[in-house]
Amino acid sequence: MEIVCFLILALALGSVEVNCRSQSPSCWDSGLKFSFPIDVCYGVGVCRCDNFTADCSSNPDSLTFIPDLNRSYKYLNFSNNNVTSISDVSFFVNVSRDVEIIDLHSNGLTNIAEGVFHGLDNLTTLLLGGSNQFGYKAMPALLSVPSLMSVRMRCLNLGPIPQYTFQDGAFDNMHRLWKVILDNNLIQTISETTFSEKIRSSLKKVSLGGNPYQCDCNILWFQKWMRTNPVIFQDYHFRGYNCHNDYTVSIEDFVLNPQACILGSGAATLTIGIACFLIIFLVLLIVFFRFRWHVRLWLYEVCRGRRRRSRVSRGCKYDVFVSYAEEDAVWVQEELLPVLEGEWGLTLCVHHRDFRPGKHIVDNISDCVSDSERVILVFSPHFARSEWCQFELKYCQSFVMERDDVMVLVALQETQSRDMTGAMLAVLRTTTYIEWDDEQDARQSFWGRLHVALDDPEEIQVV
Ligand SMILES: *[C@@H]1O[C@H](CO)[C@@H](O)[C@H](O)[C@H]1NC(C)=O
Ligand SMILES: *[C@@H]1O[C@H](CO)[C@@H](O)[C@H](O)[C@H]1NC(C)=O
Ligand SMILES: *[C@@H]1O[C@H](CO)[C@@H](O)[C@H](O)[C@H]1NC(C)=O
Ligand SMILES: *[C@@H]1O[C@H](CO)[C@@H](O)[C@H](O)[C@H]1NC(C)=O
Ligand SMILES: *[C@@H]1O[C@H](CO)[C@@H](O)[C@H](O)[C@H]1NC(C)=O
Ligand SMILES: *[C@@H]1O[C@H](CO)[C@@H](O)[C@H](O)[C@H]1NC(C)=O
């Protein structure tokens, strides 16, 4: 059989009492009772009233609504009736606006909608225990009564406080709240945000003992609160603030290196931060690597574009003179010529085709260079070793200086600086070179840059 604890208010102490069907006699409460009213104020024997009290309790017909009592009172006893649900916000419309205490215990109540107590501005005490069955579910309704002075929910087997029940600073609106009684439930942890700094300073009595606390980093704030405010934690019935994970230790004696906790939460944030940074960095790197040739082309266009000069055609026979080593002739034949002559419609001077036989090679070079608008030098290790190439380079250099021509460097292979001649290094220092690479993207970039370098971007499309 269930022992129903009585819900009695202490003199002048307003509260919500959600109490208490526990087996333990220690959960019983004692207090004062209302005065016994005399006048009939609703029905025959249904409600009895005096100047301060309206008593509609324990009706054999079990009232399901609060009747209009047509008089002002401060205490309403509506216990032991049949109000199983309070979902309509107009439920308390017949209750005097002066009411300070409402006793609703043992009605079989299962829910109270938020906002039903709106307008009862003097309500300080709600008694909700007995056969009613709600735990934290009642909290939103109760927390919206700013005049309530205490919250009492003891011996209800209440589990961990759900996050939504007490949002951050949940009690902040309750300016008169001075007492919170939640002892002998199944609460495992109490969040620091449940009780804001402000409400902690205004509470006079807190009873949270007899709960199976999980002692870890999260309990340290609570331990500190208890230590710094021993007076408000004077638990008159129960002392036990014990660690559930270690029965021999009380929260008071629980020791944990605070550094471990700081590190714990800090390290997690730090790890996540670093991980995010690394991932972003990696993605950027991959993207950059993937589009490195596009980036180069773009950079080249930007730098080159700024220096672009309007060139006056000299009416030359050739558009471009190509200087290359014999070993690179295949590349010139198969890669360069098809694009420059085939696609871009330029006329090239290449020695294996355009040098006149029978003429001295120096004359051939001199004629070809002076008859070309621009010069492409195909740098490679072979170029460095070829004497004729070196000659062409020096010749072109002086020629270009005189005429302000365009000289374009193409690097076929990675050429180490120790392989290069002084003239090559000098040119490299003053001219950007365009690398050839067999990769698809790299080729596109190459042709794009070469096109910009040869200075007529409108004519062809680089896809
Ligand atoms: C309300 O009435 C019931 C009896 O019907 C009584 O047991 C209870 O103590 C009363 N409540 C108060 C607060 O006096
Ligand atoms: C109730 O109020 C009336 C007048 O409003 C007063 O005459 C009477 O003495 C009061 N009764 C008590 C018990 O205070
Ligand atoms: C208010 O009281 C009247 C008369 O007693 C009743 O008919 C009505 O249902 C009550 N209203 C509510 C919301 O309980
Ligand atoms: C109570 O209601 C009756 C009418 O039903 C009215 O005559 C009387 O003045 C009311 N009394 C109070 C105190 O409002
Ligand atoms: C309570 O009211 C419901 C209807 O709202 C009814 O079915 C039930 O029998 C009532 N219980 C008692 C004990 O009167
Ligand atoms: C609340 O009580 C005060 C006296 O304590 C009173 O002056 C005020 O009118 C009451 N408010 C309401 C809404 O009844």
XYZ file of C-alpha atoms and ligand atoms in Angstrom:
547
model
C 0.000 0.000 0.000
C 1.120 3.457 -0.791
C 1.794 5.832 1.958
C 0.609 9.273 0.945
C 2.657 11.948 2.510
C 0.816 15.005 3.594
C 1.564 18.188 1.876
C 1.429 20.914 4.325
C 2.851 24.316 4.030
C 5.032 25.786 6.604
C 3.710 28.994 8.018
C 3.961 31.816 5.494
C 6.273 29.847 3.222
C 5.004 29.836 -0.310
C 5.970 26.825 -2.355
C 5.230 24.313 -5.009
C 5.065 21.013 -3.296
C 5.117 18.068 -5.552
C 5.173 15.460 -2.855
C 5.404 12.551 -2.043
C 4.344 8.969 -2.425
C 7.486 7.572 -1.038
C 7.631 4.684 1.373
C 10.006 6.431 3.654
C 8.401 8.153 6.661
C 11.265 10.569 6.486
C 9.619 11.997 3.415
C 6.570 13.062 5.372
C 6.112 16.707 5.941
C 4.374 18.493 8.744
C 2.954 21.972 8.883
C -0.099 24.050 9.582
C -3.609 23.560 8.258
C -6.113 26.113 6.971
C -8.763 27.271 9.354
C -11.992 25.305 8.947
C -14.550 27.438 7.030
C -18.229 27.606 7.990
C -20.421 29.146 5.273
C -21.643 27.158 2.317
C -20.477 29.019 -0.746
C -21.162 26.531 -3.560
C -23.660 23.703 -3.640
C -24.864 22.044 -0.486
C -21.724 21.066 1.363
C -19.650 21.178 -1.799
C -17.626 24.283 -0.941
C -17.392 26.030 2.392
C -15.958 29.462 2.875
C -14.958 32.114 5.352
C -13.283 35.480 4.839
C -9.942 33.953 3.836
C -10.487 30.322 2.941
C -12.475 28.421 0.332
C -12.565 24.680 0.965
C -13.925 22.529 -1.851
C -11.881 19.483 -0.916
C -12.837 15.826 -0.680
C -16.192 15.924 -2.440
C -17.868 12.579 -2.900
C -18.982 13.758 -6.361
C -15.372 14.642 -7.155
C -15.433 18.112 -8.709
C -13.790 18.382 -12.123
C -13.790 22.189 -12.298
C -13.412 25.076 -9.888
C -16.804 26.743 -9.417
C -17.407 30.476 -9.243
C -17.411 31.194 -5.525
C -18.364 34.821 -5.845
C -16.117 35.982 -3.070
C -12.556 36.836 -2.359
C -10.271 34.410 -0.515
C -6.594 33.762 -0.061
C -6.559 30.001 0.404
C -8.220 27.514 -1.886
C -8.366 23.855 -0.849
C -9.237 21.771 -3.911
C -7.605 18.541 -2.835
C -9.067 15.048 -3.284
C -11.204 15.927 -6.317
C -11.127 14.787 -9.935
C -9.108 17.370 -11.868
C -7.048 14.954 -13.930
C -5.708 17.444 -16.431
C -5.290 21.184 -16.524
C -4.805 21.993 -20.178
C -7.179 24.928 -20.679
C -5.533 28.255 -19.864
C -8.880 29.540 -18.527
C -9.017 26.769 -15.917
C -8.406 29.129 -12.976
C -10.746 31.854 -14.222
C -13.113 31.334 -11.243
C -10.320 31.578 -8.719
C -10.034 34.806 -6.744
C -7.188 37.037 -7.957
C -6.224 37.407 -4.310
C -5.446 33.739 -3.869
C -2.068 32.990 -2.347
C -2.264 29.248 -1.743
C -3.891 26.554 -3.889
C -4.016 22.959 -2.703
C -4.539 20.556 -5.590
C -3.089 17.407 -4.117
C -4.571 13.960 -4.824
C -6.597 14.799 -7.912
C -4.998 12.256 -10.214
C -3.454 15.174 -12.087
C -1.095 14.194 -14.877
C -0.370 17.483 -16.590
C -0.502 21.223 -16.143
C -0.279 23.424 -19.190
C 2.121 26.306 -19.199
C 0.522 29.672 -18.525
C -2.596 28.507 -16.653
C -1.533 30.409 -13.543
C -1.223 33.630 -15.477
C -2.913 36.502 -13.643
C -2.717 34.951 -10.188
C -0.142 37.494 -9.182
C -0.223 36.792 -5.455
C 0.130 33.018 -5.759
C 3.034 31.927 -3.657
C 2.198 28.296 -2.885
C 0.998 25.330 -4.884
C 0.449 21.940 -3.273
C 0.562 19.267 -5.959
C 1.442 16.001 -4.239
C -0.602 12.961 -3.313
C -1.944 10.857 -6.150
C -0.936 13.376 -8.798
C 1.594 12.013 -11.217
C 3.943 14.377 -12.868
C 7.524 15.118 -12.217
C 9.530 17.581 -14.200
C 6.594 17.768 -16.632
C 4.970 20.332 -14.319
C 8.047 22.532 -14.292
C 7.268 24.780 -17.281
C 3.917 25.708 -15.713
C 5.432 26.282 -12.285
C 8.413 28.236 -13.552
C 6.033 30.663 -15.242
C 4.625 31.734 -11.868
C 7.052 34.474 -10.891
C 5.528 34.902 -7.434
C 6.236 31.336 -6.288
C 8.548 31.218 -3.351
C 9.715 27.653 -3.283
C 9.928 24.546 -5.411
C 9.571 21.307 -3.518
C 9.762 18.005 -5.343
C 11.035 15.411 -2.970
C 10.824 11.629 -2.841
C 9.361 11.400 -6.358
C 11.928 9.075 -7.860
C 12.729 11.906 -10.245
C 15.559 10.928 -12.521
C 18.257 13.153 -13.937
C 17.041 16.675 -14.528
C 16.272 16.856 -18.231
C 17.933 19.691 -20.067
C 14.677 21.234 -21.293
C 13.237 21.355 -17.792
C 15.580 23.928 -16.410
C 16.941 25.999 -19.204
C 19.786 28.322 -18.426
C 18.655 30.707 -15.729
C 15.264 28.963 -15.513
C 14.536 30.304 -12.038
C 15.612 33.852 -12.818
C 12.045 35.137 -13.205
C 11.067 33.923 -9.753
C 12.106 36.955 -7.782
C 10.731 35.643 -4.501
C 12.139 32.131 -4.795
C 14.157 31.258 -1.756
C 13.783 27.520 -1.407
C 14.484 24.572 -3.685
C 13.814 21.094 -2.339
C 14.678 18.208 -4.637
C 16.019 15.660 -2.190
C 15.600 11.878 -2.336
C 15.126 11.557 -6.038
C 17.326 9.897 -8.646
C 19.156 12.993 -9.784
C 22.677 12.113 -10.953
C 24.032 15.481 -11.899
C 22.944 19.066 -11.571
C 24.008 21.396 -14.289
C 25.752 24.582 -13.335
C 23.535 26.523 -15.720
C 20.347 25.414 -13.938
C 21.041 27.858 -11.144
C 22.319 31.168 -12.377
C 24.660 33.276 -10.291
C 21.782 35.601 -9.479
C 19.409 32.921 -8.194
C 22.177 31.219 -6.248
C 22.749 34.393 -4.316
C 19.065 34.781 -3.445
C 18.353 31.185 -2.357
C 18.124 30.643 1.384
C 17.491 26.935 1.474
C 18.527 24.201 -0.900
C 17.952 20.529 -0.264
C 19.397 18.173 -2.816
C 20.556 15.268 -0.670
C 19.689 11.614 -1.050
C 20.373 11.583 -4.768
C 22.777 9.165 -6.483
C 25.303 11.705 -7.679
C 27.818 10.902 -10.338
C 31.051 12.367 -9.043
C 33.199 13.670 -11.876
C 34.285 16.998 -13.292
C 30.663 18.142 -13.542
C 30.134 17.921 -9.792
C 32.983 20.236 -8.858
C 30.977 23.452 -9.288
C 28.312 21.981 -7.000
C 30.898 21.022 -4.433
C 32.220 24.569 -4.518
C 28.707 25.971 -4.134
C 28.119 23.783 -1.074
C 31.447 24.659 0.475
C 31.019 28.386 0.042
C 27.381 28.391 1.235
C 27.124 25.848 4.036
C 24.140 27.635 5.592
C 21.730 27.194 2.704
C 22.661 23.517 2.450
C 21.723 22.707 6.027
C 19.649 19.683 5.186
C 17.308 19.268 8.078
C 16.112 15.788 7.178
C 18.874 14.261 5.134
C 22.553 14.728 5.078
C 23.553 12.376 2.332
C 25.228 14.104 -0.548
C 27.104 11.017 -1.658
C 28.895 9.913 -4.751
C 26.928 7.077 -6.311
C 30.018 5.789 -8.091
C 31.836 5.576 -4.758
C 29.538 5.185 -1.757
C 32.285 5.772 0.749
C 32.912 9.285 -0.509
C 30.660 12.261 0.023
C 30.626 15.104 -2.470
C 32.202 17.197 0.257
C 35.239 14.886 0.353
C 35.382 14.158 -3.346
C 38.779 15.072 -4.729
C 39.629 15.535 -8.364
C 42.459 17.439 -9.890
C 40.740 20.551 -11.257
C 43.478 20.783 -13.869
C 42.283 17.487 -15.305
C 38.829 18.960 -15.816
C 40.045 22.218 -17.294
C 42.303 20.248 -19.578
C 39.492 17.826 -20.350
C 37.070 20.387 -21.702
C 39.765 22.674 -23.057
C 41.590 19.862 -24.781
C 38.421 18.698 -26.494
C 37.784 22.172 -27.884
C 41.416 22.514 -28.873
C 41.452 19.142 -30.607
C 38.328 19.974 -32.565
C 39.761 23.360 -33.472
C 43.027 21.920 -34.688
C 41.249 19.146 -36.567
C 39.025 21.671 -38.337
C 42.012 23.843 -39.179
C 43.948 20.873 -40.550
C 41.029 19.706 -42.656
C 40.499 23.163 -44.110
C 44.213 23.521 -44.743
C 44.339 20.119 -46.400
C 41.348 20.846 -48.596
C 42.872 24.150 -49.651
C 46.133 22.400 -50.376
C 44.444 19.739 -52.478
C 42.397 22.321 -54.352
C 45.479 24.427 -54.924
C 47.455 21.424 -56.095
C 44.665 20.293 -58.371
C 44.380 23.756 -59.951
C 48.002 24.768 -59.659
C 48.360 25.239 -63.394
C 45.267 27.415 -63.551
C 46.657 29.479 -60.702
C 49.934 29.891 -62.526
C 48.220 30.924 -65.713
C 46.100 33.388 -63.811
C 49.090 34.861 -62.003
C 50.962 35.042 -65.263
C 48.092 36.825 -66.961
C 47.768 39.300 -64.109
C 51.492 40.167 -64.025
C 51.919 40.089 -67.742
C 48.739 42.020 -68.400
C 50.023 44.969 -66.443
C 53.161 45.191 -68.565
C 51.465 44.596 -71.860
C 52.612 47.023 -74.459
C 50.948 47.844 -77.693
C 53.223 46.489 -80.307
C 53.610 47.866 -83.728
C 54.010 45.256 -86.400
C 57.232 45.607 -88.291
C 55.907 43.663 -91.222
C 58.211 40.691 -90.646
C 58.228 37.512 -92.619
C 57.868 35.362 -89.515
C 55.845 35.810 -86.374
C 58.066 33.731 -84.147
C 61.635 32.496 -84.287
C 62.053 29.287 -82.307
C 65.488 28.507 -80.892
C 65.874 24.911 -79.736
C 68.398 22.110 -79.471
C 68.470 19.355 -82.068
C 67.352 16.842 -79.416
C 64.160 18.833 -78.782
C 63.201 18.973 -82.460
C 60.603 16.238 -81.934
C 58.793 18.297 -79.342
C 58.854 21.387 -81.554
C 57.609 19.340 -84.482
C 54.856 17.468 -82.677
C 53.683 19.834 -79.958
C 54.625 23.415 -80.717
C 54.136 23.661 -84.467
C 50.650 22.099 -84.596
C 49.318 24.563 -82.047
C 51.116 27.752 -83.013
C 50.885 27.297 -86.740
C 47.910 24.967 -86.978
C 45.597 26.529 -84.391
C 46.866 30.029 -83.801
C 47.797 30.704 -87.396
C 51.273 32.051 -86.637
C 54.209 31.668 -88.946
C 57.219 30.110 -87.261
C 60.847 30.082 -88.224
C 62.403 26.755 -87.204
C 65.864 25.910 -88.340
C 65.263 22.367 -89.564
C 62.677 23.689 -91.985
C 63.301 27.353 -92.681
C 67.102 27.736 -92.735
C 68.271 28.061 -96.298
C 70.669 25.359 -97.337
C 73.963 26.600 -98.683
C 73.818 29.773 -96.617
C 76.151 30.062 -93.656
C 74.426 29.119 -90.437
C 75.254 32.476 -88.775
C 73.613 34.311 -91.662
C 70.627 32.010 -91.421
C 70.249 32.769 -87.734
C 70.689 36.485 -88.195
C 68.174 36.604 -91.072
C 65.637 34.537 -89.236
C 65.862 36.560 -85.996
C 65.686 39.905 -87.746
C 62.733 38.683 -89.809
C 60.750 37.501 -86.754
C 58.545 39.582 -84.478
C 59.087 37.390 -81.430
C 61.480 34.775 -80.135
C 60.796 31.552 -78.282
C 63.748 29.914 -76.532
C 63.208 26.251 -75.697
C 65.320 25.721 -72.565
C 66.453 22.210 -71.706
C 69.693 20.511 -70.704
C 70.322 20.011 -74.414
C 69.947 23.711 -75.012
C 72.657 24.337 -72.448
C 75.024 21.909 -74.173
C 74.366 23.086 -77.710
C 76.852 25.684 -78.905
C 74.524 26.963 -81.618
C 71.746 27.391 -79.140
C 74.038 29.427 -76.907
C 74.962 31.530 -79.860
C 71.317 32.074 -80.776
C 70.535 32.997 -77.199
C 73.232 35.663 -77.072
C 72.288 36.940 -80.493
C 68.611 37.148 -79.602
C 69.430 38.831 -76.319
C 71.206 41.707 -77.952
C 68.625 41.871 -80.682
C 65.732 41.915 -78.257
C 67.388 44.661 -76.249
C 67.749 46.777 -79.336
C 64.286 46.232 -80.666
C 62.163 45.764 -77.556
C 60.923 42.480 -78.916
C 59.110 39.791 -77.039
C 61.351 36.952 -75.872
C 59.573 33.974 -74.399
C 61.270 31.210 -72.394
C 59.884 27.706 -72.484
C 61.416 25.148 -70.116
C 61.023 21.614 -71.390
C 62.595 19.792 -68.478
C 63.783 20.681 -65.061
C 67.141 22.223 -65.832
C 69.467 22.456 -62.833
C 71.218 25.779 -62.484
C 74.619 24.059 -62.521
C 73.784 22.808 -66.043
C 73.021 26.288 -67.257
C 75.326 28.721 -68.856
C 75.787 32.241 -67.561
C 73.732 33.669 -70.403
C 70.849 31.333 -69.656
C 70.904 32.249 -65.976
C 70.952 35.941 -66.871
C 67.884 35.544 -69.070
C 66.116 33.470 -66.445
C 66.699 36.160 -63.883
C 64.895 38.780 -65.918
C 62.283 36.741 -67.764
C 59.596 34.424 -66.439
C 59.671 31.054 -68.032
C 56.812 28.717 -68.926
C 57.209 25.057 -68.024
C 56.045 22.229 -70.187
C 54.449 19.256 -68.468
C 52.687 16.256 -69.978
C 49.777 16.445 -67.588
C 46.469 17.576 -69.092
C 45.909 20.591 -66.813
C 49.529 21.604 -67.086
C 49.338 21.592 -70.878
C 46.289 23.840 -70.857
C 48.054 26.188 -68.532
C 51.153 26.095 -70.727
C 49.300 27.033 -73.880
C 47.375 29.709 -72.018
C 50.507 31.303 -70.666
C 52.353 31.010 -73.920
C 49.475 32.684 -75.630
C 49.514 35.563 -73.161
C 53.263 35.810 -73.569
C 52.996 36.029 -77.321
C 50.624 38.872 -76.678
C 47.471 38.476 -78.683
C 44.894 37.036 -76.348
C 41.843 37.866 -78.452
C 42.647 35.646 -81.347
C 42.393 32.200 -79.840
C 40.470 30.394 -77.193
C 42.246 28.461 -74.516
C 39.852 25.748 -73.386
C -7.454 20.423 2.444
O -8.463 19.535 2.812
C -8.028 18.241 3.146
C -9.258 17.427 3.575
O -10.233 17.442 2.572
C -7.045 18.275 4.277
O -6.574 16.973 4.525
C -5.885 19.175 3.902
O -5.021 19.322 4.973
C -6.412 20.543 3.515
N -5.318 21.329 3.055
C -4.813 22.325 3.775
C -3.672 23.023 3.178
O -5.276 22.656 4.855
C -15.345 38.665 7.785
O -15.586 39.932 7.127
C -16.660 40.649 7.666
C -16.859 41.942 6.864
O -16.311 41.890 5.629
C -16.383 40.937 9.117
O -17.492 41.578 9.675
C -16.100 39.628 9.873
O -15.741 39.894 11.212
C -15.024 38.883 9.220
N -14.832 37.590 9.862
C -13.664 37.145 10.296
C -13.678 35.787 10.924
O -12.654 37.793 10.198
C -16.809 28.929 -13.420
O -17.922 28.773 -12.573
C -19.133 28.491 -13.241
C -20.248 28.446 -12.192
O -19.863 27.821 -11.048
C -19.021 27.158 -14.001
O -20.199 26.867 -14.685
C -17.838 27.254 -14.987
O -17.655 26.006 -15.624
C -16.595 27.668 -14.248
N -15.548 27.859 -15.217
C -14.432 27.109 -15.231
C -13.469 27.454 -16.312
O -14.209 26.229 -14.442
C -22.633 36.904 -4.924
O -23.541 36.680 -6.013
C -24.836 37.186 -5.782
C -25.678 36.849 -6.989
O -25.580 35.483 -7.272
C -24.741 38.701 -5.567
O -25.985 39.176 -5.245
C -23.773 39.015 -4.418
O -23.591 40.408 -4.300
C -22.434 38.391 -4.677
N -21.586 38.589 -3.531
C -20.321 39.026 -3.615
C -19.574 39.138 -2.342
O -19.827 39.291 -4.697
C -13.411 11.628 -12.796
O -13.958 12.207 -13.962
C -14.014 11.353 -15.073
C -14.561 12.150 -16.247
O -13.860 13.348 -16.338
C -14.891 10.170 -14.770
O -14.894 9.259 -15.841
C -14.379 9.469 -13.526
O -15.270 8.440 -13.151
C -14.258 10.452 -12.394
N -13.680 9.808 -11.210
C -14.176 9.891 -9.999
C -13.429 9.154 -8.909
O -15.180 10.517 -9.775
C -1.734 41.025 -3.743
O -1.584 41.306 -2.370
C -1.400 42.656 -2.063
C -1.206 42.789 -0.581
O -0.234 41.870 -0.168
C -2.585 43.478 -2.533
O -2.387 44.831 -2.281
C -2.817 43.252 -3.996
O -3.994 43.879 -4.410
C -2.917 41.793 -4.313
N -2.960 41.580 -5.742
C -3.937 40.943 -6.334
C -3.855 40.804 -7.848
O -4.856 40.447 -5.705
